[in-house]
Coordinates of C-alpha atoms in Angstrom, one line a residue:
M22 CA 193.2 136.2 9.8
N23 CA 190.4 138.6 9.1
P24 CA 186.9 137.6 10.4
P25 CA 184.4 136.6 7.7
T26 CA 182.1 139.3 6.4
Y27 CA 178.3 138.8 6.4
P28 CA 175.7 140.6 4.3
E29 CA 173.7 143.3 6.1
P30 CA 170.4 142.0 7.6
P31 CA 167.2 143.0 5.8
C32 CA 165.3 146.0 7.0
Y33 CA 162.0 145.0 8.6
S34 CA 159.0 147.3 9.1
L35 CA 155.5 147.0 10.6
R36 CA 153.9 147.5 7.3
P37 CA 155.1 145.8 4.0
P38 CA 156.9 148.1 1.6
R39 CA 156.2 148.2 -2.1
G40 CA 156.6 144.8 -3.7
E41 CA 155.7 142.9 -0.5
E42 CA 152.4 141.8 0.9
R43 CA 151.2 140.7 4.3
L44 CA 149.9 137.2 4.2
F45 CA 148.8 136.6 7.8
V46 CA 148.9 138.6 11.1
N47 CA 147.5 138.0 14.5
T48 CA 146.4 141.1 16.4
R49 CA 145.4 141.5 20.0
T50 CA 142.4 143.5 21.2
A51 CA 143.1 146.3 23.7
A52 CA 142.9 145.3 27.3
P53 CA 140.1 146.9 29.3
N54 CA 141.2 149.8 31.6
G55 CA 138.2 150.2 33.9
T56 CA 137.8 149.3 37.6
F57 CA 135.6 147.0 39.6
L58 CA 134.6 148.0 43.1
K59 CA 133.0 146.2 46.0
Q60 CA 132.8 147.5 49.5
S61 CA 132.0 146.3 53.0
T62 CA 131.3 148.4 56.1
T63 CA 134.9 149.4 56.7
F64 CA 136.9 148.7 53.5
T65 CA 136.6 148.7 49.7
L66 CA 138.2 146.3 47.2
V67 CA 139.3 147.9 43.9
L68 CA 140.3 145.7 40.9
Y69 CA 142.0 147.2 37.9
G70 CA 141.8 146.2 34.2
Q71 CA 138.1 145.5 34.1
E72 CA 135.2 146.4 31.7
D73 CA 133.3 149.4 32.9
G74 CA 130.0 148.3 34.5
A75 CA 130.9 144.6 34.7
S76 CA 128.9 142.7 37.3
C77 CA 132.0 140.7 38.3
P78 CA 135.7 140.8 37.5
S79 CA 137.0 138.7 34.7
Y80 CA 140.6 137.4 34.0
G81 CA 142.3 135.4 31.4
R82 CA 145.1 132.8 31.3
S83 CA 148.2 133.8 33.5
A84 CA 146.5 137.2 34.1
S85 CA 147.8 139.7 36.7
I86 CA 145.2 140.4 39.4
A87 CA 146.1 143.9 40.5
G88 CA 144.2 146.4 42.6
V89 CA 144.1 148.1 46.0
L90 CA 142.3 147.6 49.3
N91 CA 141.1 150.8 50.8
I92 CA 140.6 150.6 54.5
R93 CA 138.4 153.3 56.1
Q94 CA 138.8 152.3 59.7
T95 CA 142.2 151.0 60.7
D96 CA 141.8 150.8 64.5
N97 CA 143.1 147.6 66.2
I98 CA 143.8 145.8 62.9
S99 CA 146.1 142.8 63.3
S100 CA 146.1 141.5 59.7
V101 CA 144.8 142.0 56.2
T102 CA 144.8 139.1 53.7
L103 CA 143.6 138.3 50.3
K104 CA 142.7 134.7 49.2
F105 CA 142.2 133.6 45.6
S106 CA 140.3 130.3 45.3
G107 CA 139.0 128.0 42.6
V108 CA 136.8 125.0 43.0
L109 CA 135.6 122.3 40.6
E110 CA 132.5 120.4 41.7
V111 CA 130.8 117.6 39.7
I112 CA 127.8 115.4 40.6
G113 CA 127.3 112.4 38.2
S114 CA 124.7 109.6 38.1
E115 CA 127.4 106.9 38.1
T116 CA 130.2 108.6 40.0
R117 CA 131.0 109.9 43.5
R118 CA 130.6 113.5 44.2
I119 CA 133.8 115.3 43.0
H120 CA 135.1 118.4 44.8
E121 CA 138.6 119.6 43.8
T122 CA 140.4 122.7 44.9
I123 CA 142.1 123.9 41.6
L124 CA 143.3 127.3 42.9
H125 CA 144.5 128.4 46.3
K126 CA 146.7 131.4 46.7
E127 CA 146.9 133.6 49.8
Q128 CA 148.6 137.0 50.0
V129 CA 149.1 138.8 53.3
L130 CA 148.8 142.6 52.6
W131 CA 149.6 143.6 56.2
S132 CA 150.3 142.0 59.5
S133 CA 151.1 143.5 62.9
E134 CA 153.5 140.7 63.6
E135 CA 155.4 140.9 60.4
S136 CA 155.3 144.6 59.5
D137 CA 157.3 147.5 61.0
N138 CA 155.0 150.0 59.5
T139 CA 151.8 150.9 61.3
L140 CA 148.5 151.6 59.6
G141 CA 147.4 155.2 59.7
S142 CA 144.6 156.2 62.0
N143 CA 142.5 157.3 59.0
Q144 CA 142.0 155.7 55.5
H145 CA 144.9 153.5 54.4
S146 CA 145.4 151.9 50.9
L147 CA 147.1 148.5 50.5
P148 CA 148.1 147.8 46.9
F149 CA 148.4 144.2 45.7
S150 CA 149.3 142.2 42.6
L151 CA 149.2 138.4 41.9
T152 CA 149.7 136.4 38.7
L153 CA 147.2 133.6 38.2
P154 CA 148.8 130.2 37.5
A155 CA 148.1 128.7 34.1
D156 CA 147.7 125.2 35.4
Y157 CA 147.2 123.0 38.5
T158 CA 147.9 119.5 39.7
S159 CA 145.3 117.3 41.4
G160 CA 146.1 113.8 42.6
T161 CA 148.8 113.4 40.0
T162 CA 152.0 114.9 38.9
E163 CA 150.5 115.7 35.5
P164 CA 149.5 119.4 35.3
Y165 CA 146.2 120.5 33.8
Q166 CA 145.3 123.9 32.5
L167 CA 142.8 125.7 34.8
P168 CA 139.3 125.1 33.4
P169 CA 137.1 128.1 32.6
S170 CA 134.3 129.3 34.8
L171 CA 131.1 127.3 34.1
T172 CA 127.8 126.0 35.3
F173 CA 126.2 123.0 33.7
H174 CA 123.0 121.1 34.8
D175 CA 121.8 117.9 33.3
V176 CA 120.0 114.8 34.6
T177 CA 123.2 112.7 34.3
V178 CA 126.0 115.3 35.0
T179 CA 125.9 118.6 37.0
A180 CA 129.2 120.5 36.9
C181 CA 130.4 123.8 38.3
V182 CA 133.7 125.6 38.2
H183 CA 133.9 128.8 40.2
Y184 CA 136.6 131.2 41.2
S185 CA 136.6 133.9 43.9
I186 CA 138.6 136.6 45.7
E187 CA 138.1 137.0 49.4
A188 CA 139.5 140.0 51.4
T189 CA 139.7 139.6 55.2
V190 CA 140.5 142.2 57.9
I191 CA 141.1 140.9 61.4
R192 CA 140.9 143.3 64.4
Q193 CA 141.6 142.8 68.0
R194 CA 138.5 143.8 70.1
K195 CA 137.3 143.4 73.6
L196 CA 134.1 141.4 74.1
H197 CA 132.9 141.0 77.7
G198 CA 136.2 142.1 78.9
I199 CA 138.1 139.5 76.8
L200 CA 140.4 140.6 74.0
G201 CA 139.9 138.5 70.9
P202 CA 139.9 138.5 67.1
S203 CA 137.0 140.0 65.1
E204 CA 136.9 139.1 61.4
E205 CA 135.3 141.0 58.5
S206 CA 135.4 139.5 55.0
L207 CA 134.4 140.6 51.6
F208 CA 133.7 137.9 49.0
V209 CA 133.9 138.6 45.2
E210 CA 133.0 136.0 42.5
M211 CA 135.6 136.0 39.7
K212 CA 135.1 134.8 36.2
Y213 CA 138.1 132.9 34.6
R214 CA 138.0 133.0 30.8
P215 CA 141.2 131.8 29.3
R216 CA 141.5 133.0 25.7
S217 CA 142.5 130.7 22.8
R218 CA 142.3 131.0 19.1
P219 CA 142.8 128.7 16.1
A220 CA 146.2 128.5 14.5
R221 CA 144.9 129.4 11.0
P222 CA 141.9 131.4 9.7
L223 CA 138.9 129.8 8.0
T224 CA 138.5 130.2 4.3
N225 CA 135.6 132.0 2.7
A226 CA 135.9 129.9 -0.4
T227 CA 133.6 127.0 -1.0
F228 CA 134.8 123.4 -1.1
L229 CA 134.3 122.9 -4.8
S230 CA 136.1 126.1 -5.7
L231 CA 139.1 125.4 -3.4
M232 CA 139.5 121.6 -3.5
K233 CA 141.7 121.5 -6.6
Q234 CA 144.0 124.4 -5.8
A235 CA 144.2 123.8 -2.0
P236 CA 143.0 120.3 -1.1
E237 CA 145.0 120.5 2.2
A238 CA 142.5 123.1 3.4
W239 CA 139.9 120.4 4.0
S240 CA 139.8 117.2 6.0
Q241 CA 138.0 114.2 4.6
T242 CA 136.1 111.5 6.5
Q243 CA 134.7 108.6 4.5
E244 CA 132.2 105.9 5.4
T245 CA 129.8 103.6 3.6
L246 CA 126.1 103.9 3.6
V247 CA 125.1 100.2 3.5
N248 CA 122.2 99.0 1.3
V249 CA 120.4 96.2 3.1
N250 CA 119.5 94.7 -0.3
D251 CA 122.7 92.8 -1.2
S252 CA 122.0 93.0 -4.9
D253 CA 122.0 96.9 -4.9
P254 CA 125.3 98.9 -4.6
D255 CA 126.2 100.8 -1.4
I256 CA 126.8 104.5 -1.3
I257 CA 130.2 106.1 -0.4
C258 CA 129.8 109.2 1.8
D259 CA 132.5 111.8 2.1
F260 CA 132.2 114.4 4.8
F261 CA 134.6 117.4 4.4
V262 CA 135.3 120.0 7.1
P263 CA 138.1 122.6 7.4
A264 CA 141.4 120.7 8.0
Y265 CA 142.4 122.3 11.3
Q266 CA 139.1 121.3 13.0
I267 CA 139.5 124.1 15.6
F268 CA 136.8 126.7 15.5
E269 CA 135.7 129.8 17.3
L270 CA 132.4 129.4 19.2
A271 CA 130.7 132.3 17.5
Y272 CA 131.7 131.5 13.9
P273 CA 129.8 129.3 11.5
I274 CA 131.6 126.2 10.5
P275 CA 131.4 125.3 6.7
F276 CA 131.1 121.7 5.6
H277 CA 130.6 119.7 2.4
I278 CA 128.9 116.4 1.8
Q279 CA 129.4 114.1 -1.2
L280 CA 127.5 110.9 -1.9
T281 CA 129.0 108.6 -4.6
S282 CA 127.5 105.5 -6.1
T283 CA 126.2 104.1 -9.4
R284 CA 123.1 105.5 -10.9
Q285 CA 121.3 102.4 -9.6
G286 CA 122.6 102.9 -6.1
L287 CA 121.6 106.6 -5.8
A288 CA 118.2 105.9 -7.5
S289 CA 117.7 103.3 -4.8
F290 CA 118.5 105.8 -2.1
L291 CA 116.2 108.5 -3.6
S292 CA 113.3 106.1 -4.2
S293 CA 113.5 104.8 -0.6
S294 CA 112.3 108.3 0.4
H295 CA 109.2 108.0 -1.8
H296 CA 110.1 111.4 -3.3
S297 CA 113.0 113.5 -4.4
L298 CA 115.2 115.0 -1.8
P299 CA 114.2 118.6 -1.1
R300 CA 116.6 121.2 -2.3
Q301 CA 117.0 122.9 1.0
F302 CA 116.5 121.5 4.5
H303 CA 115.3 123.9 7.2
L304 CA 115.9 123.7 10.9
G305 CA 112.9 122.0 12.6
S306 CA 111.9 119.9 9.7
R307 CA 112.8 116.2 9.3
P308 CA 115.8 116.4 6.9
Y309 CA 117.2 113.4 5.1
L310 CA 120.6 114.8 5.7
K311 CA 121.3 116.4 9.1
V312 CA 124.4 118.0 10.5
E313 CA 124.7 119.0 14.2
L314 CA 127.2 120.0 16.8
L315 CA 127.3 117.5 19.7
R316 CA 129.0 118.3 23.0
Q317 CA 130.0 115.3 25.2
I318 CA 130.5 116.0 28.9
V319 CA 132.4 113.3 30.8
A320 CA 132.9 113.3 34.6
T321 CA 135.5 110.9 36.1
D322 CA 135.9 110.3 39.8
S323 CA 139.0 109.1 41.7
D324 CA 137.9 105.5 41.3
G325 CA 137.8 105.8 37.5
R326 CA 134.0 105.6 37.3
R327 CA 132.4 107.8 34.7
S328 CA 129.2 109.7 34.1
W329 CA 128.6 111.3 30.7
T330 CA 125.9 113.1 28.7
N331 CA 125.6 114.3 25.1
V332 CA 124.1 117.7 24.4
C333 CA 123.2 119.2 20.9
I334 CA 124.7 122.7 20.8
G335 CA 123.9 123.6 17.2
E336 CA 122.1 122.4 14.1
G337 CA 123.3 123.0 10.5
K338 CA 121.6 124.4 7.4
I339 CA 122.2 122.3 4.4
L340 CA 121.7 123.2 0.7
Q341 CA 121.8 120.7 -2.1
L342 CA 124.0 121.7 -5.0
P343 CA 123.3 121.2 -8.7
P344 CA 125.6 118.8 -10.6
S345 CA 128.9 120.3 -11.7
E346 CA 130.0 120.1 -15.4
A347 CA 132.3 117.2 -14.5
D348 CA 129.5 115.3 -12.8
Q349 CA 127.2 116.0 -15.8
S350 CA 129.8 114.6 -18.3
E351 CA 130.3 111.5 -16.1
Q352 CA 126.6 110.9 -15.9
Q353 CA 126.5 110.5 -19.7
N354 CA 128.5 107.3 -19.1
H355 CA 126.1 104.9 -17.4
Q356 CA 129.0 102.9 -16.1
S357 CA 130.5 105.8 -14.2
D358 CA 129.8 106.7 -10.6
V359 CA 127.4 109.5 -9.9
H360 CA 128.0 112.2 -7.3
L361 CA 125.5 114.2 -5.3
H362 CA 126.7 117.3 -3.4
W363 CA 125.5 119.3 -0.4
Q364 CA 127.1 122.2 1.4
G365 CA 126.2 124.2 4.5
T366 CA 127.2 125.7 7.8
V367 CA 126.6 125.0 11.4
L368 CA 126.8 127.4 14.3
C369 CA 126.9 127.0 18.1
R370 CA 123.9 128.2 20.0
P371 CA 124.5 131.7 21.4
D372 CA 124.2 130.5 25.0
V373 CA 127.2 128.2 24.5
R374 CA 130.2 130.2 25.8
V375 CA 132.5 127.6 27.2
P376 CA 135.2 126.2 24.8
S377 CA 136.4 122.7 24.7
F378 CA 138.7 121.6 27.5
S379 CA 140.0 118.6 29.4
V380 CA 141.1 118.1 33.0
R381 CA 141.3 115.0 35.1
S382 CA 137.8 115.0 36.5
L383 CA 135.8 116.8 33.8
V384 CA 136.0 116.9 29.9
F385 CA 134.1 119.0 27.5
K386 CA 134.7 117.5 24.0
D387 CA 132.9 118.4 20.8
F388 CA 131.9 116.6 17.6
L389 CA 130.5 117.6 14.2
I390 CA 128.1 114.8 13.2
L391 CA 126.5 114.0 9.9
Y392 CA 123.3 111.9 10.0
I393 CA 121.7 110.4 6.9
I394 CA 118.2 109.4 7.8
P395 CA 116.5 107.0 5.3
G396 CA 112.9 107.5 4.2
K397 CA 109.8 106.0 5.8
K398 CA 108.8 102.4 5.9
G399 CA 110.5 100.2 3.3
H400 CA 113.7 102.1 3.2
R401 CA 116.7 100.2 1.8
F402 CA 119.5 101.8 3.9
R403 CA 120.5 101.6 7.5
P404 CA 120.6 104.8 9.5
F405 CA 123.9 106.5 9.2
R406 CA 125.9 108.5 11.7
L407 CA 129.4 110.0 10.9
P408 CA 131.1 111.9 13.7
V409 CA 134.2 114.2 13.3
S410 CA 136.1 115.3 16.3
I411 CA 136.6 119.1 16.6
A412 CA 137.5 121.6 19.2
F413 CA 136.2 125.0 20.1
V414 CA 138.2 128.0 21.2
S415 CA 137.1 131.4 22.6
D416 CA 138.4 133.8 20.0
S417 CA 138.6 134.0 16.2
W418 CA 141.8 134.1 14.2
I419 CA 141.9 137.8 13.4
G420 CA 143.5 138.7 10.0
F421 CA 144.6 142.0 8.5
E422 CA 143.9 142.8 4.8
S423 CA 142.8 139.2 4.4
Q424 CA 139.7 139.6 2.3
A425 CA 141.8 139.7 -0.9
L426 CA 143.2 136.3 0.1
G427 CA 139.8 134.7 0.6
I428 CA 140.3 134.5 4.3
S429 CA 137.6 135.3 6.9
S430 CA 138.6 137.6 9.7

């Protein structure tokens, strides 16, 4: 029996041929190729793959730490070692002090007891390479991803995650006629910045222009704005954010707000403010609608006790939209519900550089929160707060030829 025949596989290429188009592509930025140097009296630590002029070396997830240790004086050396360390420290108002070792790797570059080779009498170079682990375990079998380097200070929670490289040269020297070890160490602080990016790009299109053709692009959260006067109708609030709810720290997040009620209900809301809502709300003013980014930092000790704090890391700009044609036609019918629309963006403060993460002892989680603040005395509505859980990542989703698709890169 002859084997079955199969059609030839299609020909693939990096760029689409005529009749095809590229929809999405993720690209990687080129890795830095500079060096970082730090020296002591008798040796120099050289680290490869760094930005030129960097104040300290920086590495990403599962990165390779490669370099060379140049020793200028090799007399009486008994061992040369490198130690890679990571420590998480947290002090909370309601918790015990937390001190966790999250990284501990040691590499012996040379030892007189284990090596048959002798170090030269002059300068000697010892190359090294070590791959950082992506995760760690601490008091449990469940692994956690290594958290990024950070320093955070607050009245309730103070947290620090720091990493370091330590090179140590031990020599045998005589002191007062007694032969003993003499140790010289070189300490280098290391930044750990694991990169992450959203699975999909953000759209440049507005909510109203995209809702009918791609409703799956937006996530809807709905709550009721309660009127304390039982005879007046409540207001339904819909808060729309991009569906994936994962955003780059440095990119503005779009959102859309819709209030729905009868003409009587919305008139009651507007009249409670003593004047019409302003068309645009500026940062620093007292807006009736306010959107902010809230970061919640939670510390948990070994006994399960928690300390936590909330920090505002960004405030949004909101613009009220004029009624659409559909809204205008509905308003002709006094029995129909009426819609009010706002849109805007919110951006993290530029000093916020740590993305969301969660380990056993420390959690950085983020929320996009809508506040509706009633007017002054005599308001008819209770204060309103609508949180939406989101996550921040370090990098953007980078698209190629995406502008024609309405995709931000």
